[in-house]
């Protein structure tokens, strides 16, 4: 049995090669309770934000970047707001669902996501306060199977003007692009396969060492 994660196009290719069957995505079953649908959406967003916050926190430490660390703080604040909204929506939904106890799972997921975001902020806060990384923490980063890379996209390169999905960046390199920093100081968080990359953009990605080199070549970094 194979366990993995990645873009939908990559999942489809792996599934078909492993099973010799066409992959069919199961559609989500929507609820008739509007507040409950909003709560589910909030949980998914909190999960994505907390995952991004962890990646950016490591980036902030490796790059010693106050700017990236401050973005982690903003993401943590957003998870706090989302949890407050989610609690309100779940409470309002409880009276309109057959078994309110089943809503506890949403709350548990939200709490877990918030705890992860809080931990990411603790990591980034050391950068904001100009505290040197603990030797154990630094060694843990070096020994990790994944690394954080910043790659600047060159003009008229393979990536310039193309979407991440067009080039199957994650499938081909193994690097997950967590965020894009544009020349006008704009940040694109959790870019999708439809996100277009331009010359001058800086990609913040995580993945294996070999993937970093392949991504650098696509971006025109020799």
PDB file of C-alpha atoms in Angstrom:
ATOM      1  CA  UNK A   1       0.000   0.000   0.000  1.00  0.00           C
ATOM      2  CA  UNK A   2       1.279   3.452  -0.935  1.00  0.00           C
ATOM      3  CA  UNK A   3       0.587   6.594   1.072  1.00  0.00           C
ATOM      4  CA  UNK A   4       1.366  10.015  -0.339  1.00  0.00           C
ATOM      5  CA  UNK A   5       0.233  13.549  -0.939  1.00  0.00           C
ATOM      6  CA  UNK A   6       0.561  16.010  -3.764  1.00  0.00           C
ATOM      7  CA  UNK A   7      -1.279  17.803  -6.568  1.00  0.00           C
ATOM      8  CA  UNK A   8      -4.303  16.142  -8.124  1.00  0.00           C
ATOM      9  CA  UNK A   9      -2.449  15.496 -11.381  1.00  0.00           C
ATOM     10  CA  UNK A  10       0.308  13.675  -9.508  1.00  0.00           C
ATOM     11  CA  UNK A  11      -2.165  11.609  -7.479  1.00  0.00           C
ATOM     12  CA  UNK A  12      -3.900  10.546 -10.675  1.00  0.00           C
ATOM     13  CA  UNK A  13      -0.645   9.410 -12.307  1.00  0.00           C
ATOM     14  CA  UNK A  14       0.536   7.442  -9.259  1.00  0.00           C
ATOM     15  CA  UNK A  15      -2.867   5.798  -8.762  1.00  0.00           C
ATOM     16  CA  UNK A  16      -3.111   4.682 -12.388  1.00  0.00           C
ATOM     17  CA  UNK A  17       0.438   3.287 -12.388  1.00  0.00           C
ATOM     18  CA  UNK A  18      -0.070   1.466  -9.089  1.00  0.00           C
ATOM     19  CA  UNK A  19      -3.522  -0.006  -9.803  1.00  0.00           C
ATOM     20  CA  UNK A  20      -3.808   0.036 -13.606  1.00  0.00           C
ATOM     21  CA  UNK A  21      -7.234   1.613 -13.130  1.00  0.00           C
ATOM     22  CA  UNK A  22      -8.509   5.080 -13.906  1.00  0.00           C
ATOM     23  CA  UNK A  23      -8.610   7.369 -10.900  1.00  0.00           C
ATOM     24  CA  UNK A  24     -11.981   8.841 -10.023  1.00  0.00           C
ATOM     25  CA  UNK A  25     -12.148  11.608  -7.490  1.00  0.00           C
ATOM     26  CA  UNK A  26     -14.894  11.251  -4.930  1.00  0.00           C
ATOM     27  CA  UNK A  27     -16.937  14.410  -4.663  1.00  0.00           C
ATOM     28  CA  UNK A  28     -17.631  15.984  -1.272  1.00  0.00           C
ATOM     29  CA  UNK A  29     -21.145  15.691   0.091  1.00  0.00           C
ATOM     30  CA  UNK A  30     -22.464  19.157   0.887  1.00  0.00           C
ATOM     31  CA  UNK A  31     -24.689  19.951   3.851  1.00  0.00           C
ATOM     32  CA  UNK A  32     -28.064  21.623   3.859  1.00  0.00           C
ATOM     33  CA  UNK A  33     -26.919  23.727   6.828  1.00  0.00           C
ATOM     34  CA  UNK A  34     -25.127  26.817   5.537  1.00  0.00           C
ATOM     35  CA  UNK A  35     -23.247  27.521   8.782  1.00  0.00           C
ATOM     36  CA  UNK A  36     -21.965  23.940   8.832  1.00  0.00           C
ATOM     37  CA  UNK A  37     -20.590  24.264   5.303  1.00  0.00           C
ATOM     38  CA  UNK A  38     -18.851  27.468   6.357  1.00  0.00           C
ATOM     39  CA  UNK A  39     -17.366  25.702   9.383  1.00  0.00           C
ATOM     40  CA  UNK A  40     -15.993  22.899   7.213  1.00  0.00           C
ATOM     41  CA  UNK A  41     -14.459  25.444   4.838  1.00  0.00           C
ATOM     42  CA  UNK A  42     -12.881  27.242   7.806  1.00  0.00           C
ATOM     43  CA  UNK A  43     -11.315  23.998   9.091  1.00  0.00           C
ATOM     44  CA  UNK A  44      -9.776  23.296   5.695  1.00  0.00           C
ATOM     45  CA  UNK A  45      -8.415  26.845   5.525  1.00  0.00           C
ATOM     46  CA  UNK A  46      -6.998  26.572   9.047  1.00  0.00           C
ATOM     47  CA  UNK A  47      -5.265  23.328   8.116  1.00  0.00           C
ATOM     48  CA  UNK A  48      -3.697  24.939   5.040  1.00  0.00           C
ATOM     49  CA  UNK A  49      -2.671  28.068   6.945  1.00  0.00           C
ATOM     50  CA  UNK A  50      -1.057  26.155   9.804  1.00  0.00           C
ATOM     51  CA  UNK A  51       0.885  23.991   7.354  1.00  0.00           C
ATOM     52  CA  UNK A  52       2.104  27.085   5.540  1.00  0.00           C
ATOM     53  CA  UNK A  53       2.981  28.798   8.826  1.00  0.00           C
ATOM     54  CA  UNK A  54       5.293  25.935   9.783  1.00  0.00           C
ATOM     55  CA  UNK A  55       7.082  26.057   6.443  1.00  0.00           C
ATOM     56  CA  UNK A  56       7.481  29.825   6.589  1.00  0.00           C
ATOM     57  CA  UNK A  57       8.695  29.640  10.185  1.00  0.00           C
ATOM     58  CA  UNK A  58      11.524  27.331   9.135  1.00  0.00           C
ATOM     59  CA  UNK A  59      12.208  29.667   6.216  1.00  0.00           C
ATOM     60  CA  UNK A  60      12.383  32.646   8.558  1.00  0.00           C
ATOM     61  CA  UNK A  61      15.003  30.859  10.680  1.00  0.00           C
ATOM     62  CA  UNK A  62      17.092  29.673   7.727  1.00  0.00           C
ATOM     63  CA  UNK A  63      16.946  33.040   5.977  1.00  0.00           C
ATOM     64  CA  UNK A  64      17.067  35.068   9.211  1.00  0.00           C
ATOM     65  CA  UNK A  65      14.216  37.067   7.712  1.00  0.00           C
ATOM     66  CA  UNK A  66      12.133  39.371   9.893  1.00  0.00           C
ATOM     67  CA  UNK A  67       9.777  39.860   6.959  1.00  0.00           C
ATOM     68  CA  UNK A  68       8.952  36.173   6.648  1.00  0.00           C
ATOM     69  CA  UNK A  69       8.669  35.870  10.443  1.00  0.00           C
ATOM     70  CA  UNK A  70       6.144  38.697  10.504  1.00  0.00           C
ATOM     71  CA  UNK A  71       4.092  36.854   7.894  1.00  0.00           C
ATOM     72  CA  UNK A  72       3.994  33.836  10.230  1.00  0.00           C
ATOM     73  CA  UNK A  73       2.618  36.109  12.944  1.00  0.00           C
ATOM     74  CA  UNK A  74      -0.093  37.340  10.569  1.00  0.00           C
ATOM     75  CA  UNK A  75      -1.025  33.769   9.654  1.00  0.00           C
ATOM     76  CA  UNK A  76      -1.250  32.782  13.329  1.00  0.00           C
ATOM     77  CA  UNK A  77      -3.582  35.715  13.969  1.00  0.00           C
ATOM     78  CA  UNK A  78      -5.736  34.579  11.073  1.00  0.00           C
ATOM     79  CA  UNK A  79      -6.098  31.085  12.567  1.00  0.00           C
ATOM     80  CA  UNK A  80      -7.270  32.689  15.810  1.00  0.00           C
ATOM     81  CA  UNK A  81      -9.966  34.632  13.963  1.00  0.00           C
ATOM     82  CA  UNK A  82     -11.023  31.589  11.968  1.00  0.00           C
ATOM     83  CA  UNK A  83     -11.377  29.492  15.110  1.00  0.00           C
ATOM     84  CA  UNK A  84     -13.610  32.126  16.691  1.00  0.00           C
ATOM     85  CA  UNK A  85     -15.799  32.208  13.584  1.00  0.00           C
ATOM     86  CA  UNK A  86     -15.853  28.415  13.414  1.00  0.00           C
ATOM     87  CA  UNK A  87     -17.006  28.082  17.027  1.00  0.00           C
ATOM     88  CA  UNK A  88     -19.877  30.449  16.280  1.00  0.00           C
ATOM     89  CA  UNK A  89     -20.903  28.569  13.143  1.00  0.00           C
ATOM     90  CA  UNK A  90     -20.727  25.165  14.843  1.00  0.00           C
ATOM     91  CA  UNK A  91     -22.875  26.359  17.757  1.00  0.00           C
ATOM     92  CA  UNK A  92     -25.441  27.798  15.365  1.00  0.00           C
ATOM     93  CA  UNK A  93     -25.454  24.569  13.356  1.00  0.00           C
ATOM     94  CA  UNK A  94     -25.819  22.283  16.375  1.00  0.00           C
ATOM     95  CA  UNK A  95     -29.534  22.934  16.719  1.00  0.00           C
ATOM     96  CA  UNK A  96     -30.175  21.997  13.092  1.00  0.00           C
ATOM     97  CA  UNK A  97     -28.307  18.707  12.748  1.00  0.00           C
ATOM     98  CA  UNK A  98     -29.547  15.303  13.795  1.00  0.00           C
ATOM     99  CA  UNK A  99     -26.542  14.400  15.988  1.00  0.00           C
ATOM    100  CA  UNK A 100     -24.670  17.478  17.290  1.00  0.00           C
ATOM    101  CA  UNK A 101     -21.978  15.300  18.919  1.00  0.00           C
ATOM    102  CA  UNK A 102     -20.568  14.590  15.470  1.00  0.00           C
ATOM    103  CA  UNK A 103     -19.565  18.254  15.228  1.00  0.00           C
ATOM    104  CA  UNK A 104     -16.879  17.729  17.862  1.00  0.00           C
ATOM    105  CA  UNK A 105     -14.502  16.509  15.186  1.00  0.00           C
ATOM    106  CA  UNK A 106     -14.544  19.932  13.523  1.00  0.00           C
ATOM    107  CA  UNK A 107     -13.617  21.570  16.811  1.00  0.00           C
ATOM    108  CA  UNK A 108     -10.804  19.099  17.460  1.00  0.00           C
ATOM    109  CA  UNK A 109      -9.354  19.715  13.990  1.00  0.00           C
ATOM    110  CA  UNK A 110      -9.591  23.473  14.465  1.00  0.00           C
ATOM    111  CA  UNK A 111      -7.872  23.325  17.856  1.00  0.00           C
ATOM    112  CA  UNK A 112      -5.076  21.150  16.453  1.00  0.00           C
ATOM    113  CA  UNK A 113      -4.512  23.548  13.551  1.00  0.00           C
ATOM    114  CA  UNK A 114      -4.376  26.482  15.938  1.00  0.00           C
ATOM    115  CA  UNK A 115      -1.838  24.688  18.159  1.00  0.00           C
ATOM    116  CA  UNK A 116       0.368  24.047  15.105  1.00  0.00           C
ATOM    117  CA  UNK A 117       0.143  27.698  14.060  1.00  0.00           C
ATOM    118  CA  UNK A 118       1.019  28.782  17.610  1.00  0.00           C
ATOM    119  CA  UNK A 119       4.097  26.531  17.542  1.00  0.00           C
ATOM    120  CA  UNK A 120       5.143  28.009  14.199  1.00  0.00           C
ATOM    121  CA  UNK A 121       4.874  31.494  15.697  1.00  0.00           C
ATOM    122  CA  UNK A 122       7.140  30.449  18.582  1.00  0.00           C
ATOM    123  CA  UNK A 123       9.768  29.406  16.046  1.00  0.00           C
ATOM    124  CA  UNK A 124       9.411  32.615  14.033  1.00  0.00           C
ATOM    125  CA  UNK A 125       9.380  34.753  17.178  1.00  0.00           C
ATOM    126  CA  UNK A 126      13.010  33.825  17.840  1.00  0.00           C
ATOM    127  CA  UNK A 127      13.880  35.556  14.572  1.00  0.00           C
ATOM    128  CA  UNK A 128      11.812  38.620  15.428  1.00  0.00           C
ATOM    129  CA  UNK A 129      13.733  38.927  18.701  1.00  0.00           C
ATOM    130  CA  UNK A 130      17.120  38.222  17.073  1.00  0.00           C
ATOM    131  CA  UNK A 131      17.705  35.097  19.144  1.00  0.00           C
ATOM    132  CA  UNK A 132      20.254  32.634  17.780  1.00  0.00           C
ATOM    133  CA  UNK A 133      18.871  29.217  16.912  1.00  0.00           C
ATOM    134  CA  UNK A 134      19.519  26.513  19.492  1.00  0.00           C
ATOM    135  CA  UNK A 135      22.207  24.068  18.258  1.00  0.00           C
ATOM    136  CA  UNK A 136      19.774  21.160  18.562  1.00  0.00           C
ATOM    137  CA  UNK A 137      17.195  22.981  16.458  1.00  0.00           C
ATOM    138  CA  UNK A 138      19.791  23.885  13.821  1.00  0.00           C
ATOM    139  CA  UNK A 139      20.996  20.288  13.681  1.00  0.00           C
ATOM    140  CA  UNK A 140      17.422  19.027  13.360  1.00  0.00           C
ATOM    141  CA  UNK A 141      16.930  21.230  10.313  1.00  0.00           C
ATOM    142  CA  UNK A 142      20.145  19.967   8.738  1.00  0.00           C
ATOM    143  CA  UNK A 143      19.179  16.334   9.377  1.00  0.00           C
ATOM    144  CA  UNK A 144      15.652  16.750   8.032  1.00  0.00           C
ATOM    145  CA  UNK A 145      14.753  14.765   4.913  1.00  0.00           C
ATOM    146  CA  UNK A 146      13.304  17.987   3.502  1.00  0.00           C
ATOM    147  CA  UNK A 147      14.877  21.375   3.071  1.00  0.00           C
ATOM    148  CA  UNK A 148      13.553  24.869   2.573  1.00  0.00           C
ATOM    149  CA  UNK A 149      14.750  26.598  -0.586  1.00  0.00           C
ATOM    150  CA  UNK A 150      14.357  30.071  -2.020  1.00  0.00           C
ATOM    151  CA  UNK A 151      14.603  30.154  -5.787  1.00  0.00           C
ATOM    152  CA  UNK A 152      14.518  33.317  -7.875  1.00  0.00           C
ATOM    153  CA  UNK A 153      12.823  32.921 -11.263  1.00  0.00           C
ATOM    154  CA  UNK A 154      14.801  34.354 -14.158  1.00  0.00           C
ATOM    155  CA  UNK A 155      13.348  36.238 -17.118  1.00  0.00           C
ATOM    156  CA  UNK A 156      12.423  34.137 -20.186  1.00  0.00           C
ATOM    157  CA  UNK A 157      13.072  30.869 -18.376  1.00  0.00           C
ATOM    158  CA  UNK A 158      11.039  27.675 -18.332  1.00  0.00           C
ATOM    159  CA  UNK A 159       8.935  28.967 -15.426  1.00  0.00           C
ATOM    160  CA  UNK A 160       8.497  32.567 -16.575  1.00  0.00           C
ATOM    161  CA  UNK A 161       4.886  33.211 -17.597  1.00  0.00           C
ATOM    162  CA  UNK A 162       3.750  29.629 -16.947  1.00  0.00           C
ATOM    163  CA  UNK A 163       1.540  28.176 -14.242  1.00  0.00           C
ATOM    164  CA  UNK A 164       2.821  25.721 -11.657  1.00  0.00           C
ATOM    165  CA  UNK A 165       0.335  23.183 -12.984  1.00  0.00           C
ATOM    166  CA  UNK A 166       1.370  23.534 -16.618  1.00  0.00           C
ATOM    167  CA  UNK A 167       4.880  22.396 -15.815  1.00  0.00           C
ATOM    168  CA  UNK A 168       3.851  19.921 -13.086  1.00  0.00           C
ATOM    169  CA  UNK A 169       6.409  21.594 -10.838  1.00  0.00           C
ATOM    170  CA  UNK A 170       5.649  19.535  -7.739  1.00  0.00           C
ATOM    171  CA  UNK A 171       5.364  16.244  -9.627  1.00  0.00           C
ATOM    172  CA  UNK A 172       8.543  16.781 -11.620  1.00  0.00           C
ATOM    173  CA  UNK A 173      10.750  18.224  -8.886  1.00  0.00           C
ATOM    174  CA  UNK A 174       9.243  16.953  -5.640  1.00  0.00           C
ATOM    175  CA  UNK A 175       9.319  20.537  -4.341  1.00  0.00           C
ATOM    176  CA  UNK A 176       6.148  22.006  -2.856  1.00  0.00           C
ATOM    177  CA  UNK A 177       5.922  25.770  -3.462  1.00  0.00           C
ATOM    178  CA  UNK A 178       4.643  27.208  -0.184  1.00  0.00           C
ATOM    179  CA  UNK A 179       4.668  30.867  -1.158  1.00  0.00           C
ATOM    180  CA  UNK A 180       5.746  33.300  -3.855  1.00  0.00           C
ATOM    181  CA  UNK A 181       7.303  36.682  -3.128  1.00  0.00           C
ATOM    182  CA  UNK A 182       6.842  39.087  -6.011  1.00  0.00           C
ATOM    183  CA  UNK A 183       9.003  42.050  -6.967  1.00  0.00           C
ATOM    184  CA  UNK A 184       6.337  44.540  -5.863  1.00  0.00           C
ATOM    185  CA  UNK A 185       6.557  43.032  -2.335  1.00  0.00           C
ATOM    186  CA  UNK A 186       3.333  41.091  -2.837  1.00  0.00           C
ATOM    187  CA  UNK A 187       3.058  37.631  -1.263  1.00  0.00           C
ATOM    188  CA  UNK A 188       1.120  34.721  -2.731  1.00  0.00           C
ATOM    189  CA  UNK A 189       0.453  32.126  -0.075  1.00  0.00           C
ATOM    190  CA  UNK A 190      -0.309  28.477  -0.865  1.00  0.00           C
ATOM    191  CA  UNK A 191      -0.178  28.972  -4.655  1.00  0.00           C
ATOM    192  CA  UNK A 192      -2.233  26.493  -6.661  1.00  0.00           C
ATOM    193  CA  UNK A 193      -1.584  24.755  -9.962  1.00  0.00           C
ATOM    194  CA  UNK A 194      -3.332  27.714 -11.617  1.00  0.00           C
ATOM    195  CA  UNK A 195      -0.900  30.282 -10.166  1.00  0.00           C
ATOM    196  CA  UNK A 196       1.270  31.913 -12.820  1.00  0.00           C
ATOM    197  CA  UNK A 197       4.956  32.461 -12.059  1.00  0.00           C
ATOM    198  CA  UNK A 198       6.830  35.454 -13.485  1.00  0.00           C
ATOM    199  CA  UNK A 199      10.449  36.429 -13.919  1.00  0.00           C
ATOM    200  CA  UNK A 200      11.627  38.178 -10.774  1.00  0.00           C
ATOM    201  CA  UNK A 201       9.434  36.096  -8.475  1.00  0.00           C
ATOM    202  CA  UNK A 202      11.078  34.315  -5.563  1.00  0.00           C
ATOM    203  CA  UNK A 203       9.688  30.872  -4.803  1.00  0.00           C
ATOM    204  CA  UNK A 204       9.814  29.535  -1.249  1.00  0.00           C
ATOM    205  CA  UNK A 205       9.561  25.767  -1.510  1.00  0.00           C
ATOM    206  CA  UNK A 206      10.240  22.657   0.507  1.00  0.00           C
ATOM    207  CA  UNK A 207      11.340  19.226  -0.622  1.00  0.00           C
ATOM    208  CA  UNK A 208      14.362  16.964  -1.177  1.00  0.00           C
ATOM    209  CA  UNK A 209      17.843  18.199  -2.063  1.00  0.00           C
ATOM    210  CA  UNK A 210      17.651  16.806  -5.589  1.00  0.00           C
ATOM    211  CA  UNK A 211      14.329  18.539  -6.127  1.00  0.00           C
ATOM    212  CA  UNK A 212      15.866  21.865  -5.219  1.00  0.00           C
ATOM    213  CA  UNK A 213      18.423  21.548  -8.002  1.00  0.00           C
ATOM    214  CA  UNK A 214      15.772  20.609 -10.564  1.00  0.00           C
ATOM    215  CA  UNK A 215      13.632  23.570  -9.529  1.00  0.00           C
ATOM    216  CA  UNK A 216      16.643  25.895  -9.778  1.00  0.00           C
ATOM    217  CA  UNK A 217      17.253  24.730 -13.360  1.00  0.00           C
ATOM    218  CA  UNK A 218      13.609  25.356 -14.292  1.00  0.00           C
ATOM    219  CA  UNK A 219      13.960  28.850 -12.847  1.00  0.00           C
ATOM    220  CA  UNK A 220      17.130  29.516 -14.842  1.00  0.00           C
ATOM    221  CA  UNK A 221      19.561  29.236 -11.911  1.00  0.00           C
ATOM    222  CA  UNK A 222      22.668  27.476 -13.159  1.00  0.00           C
TER     223      UNK A 222
END
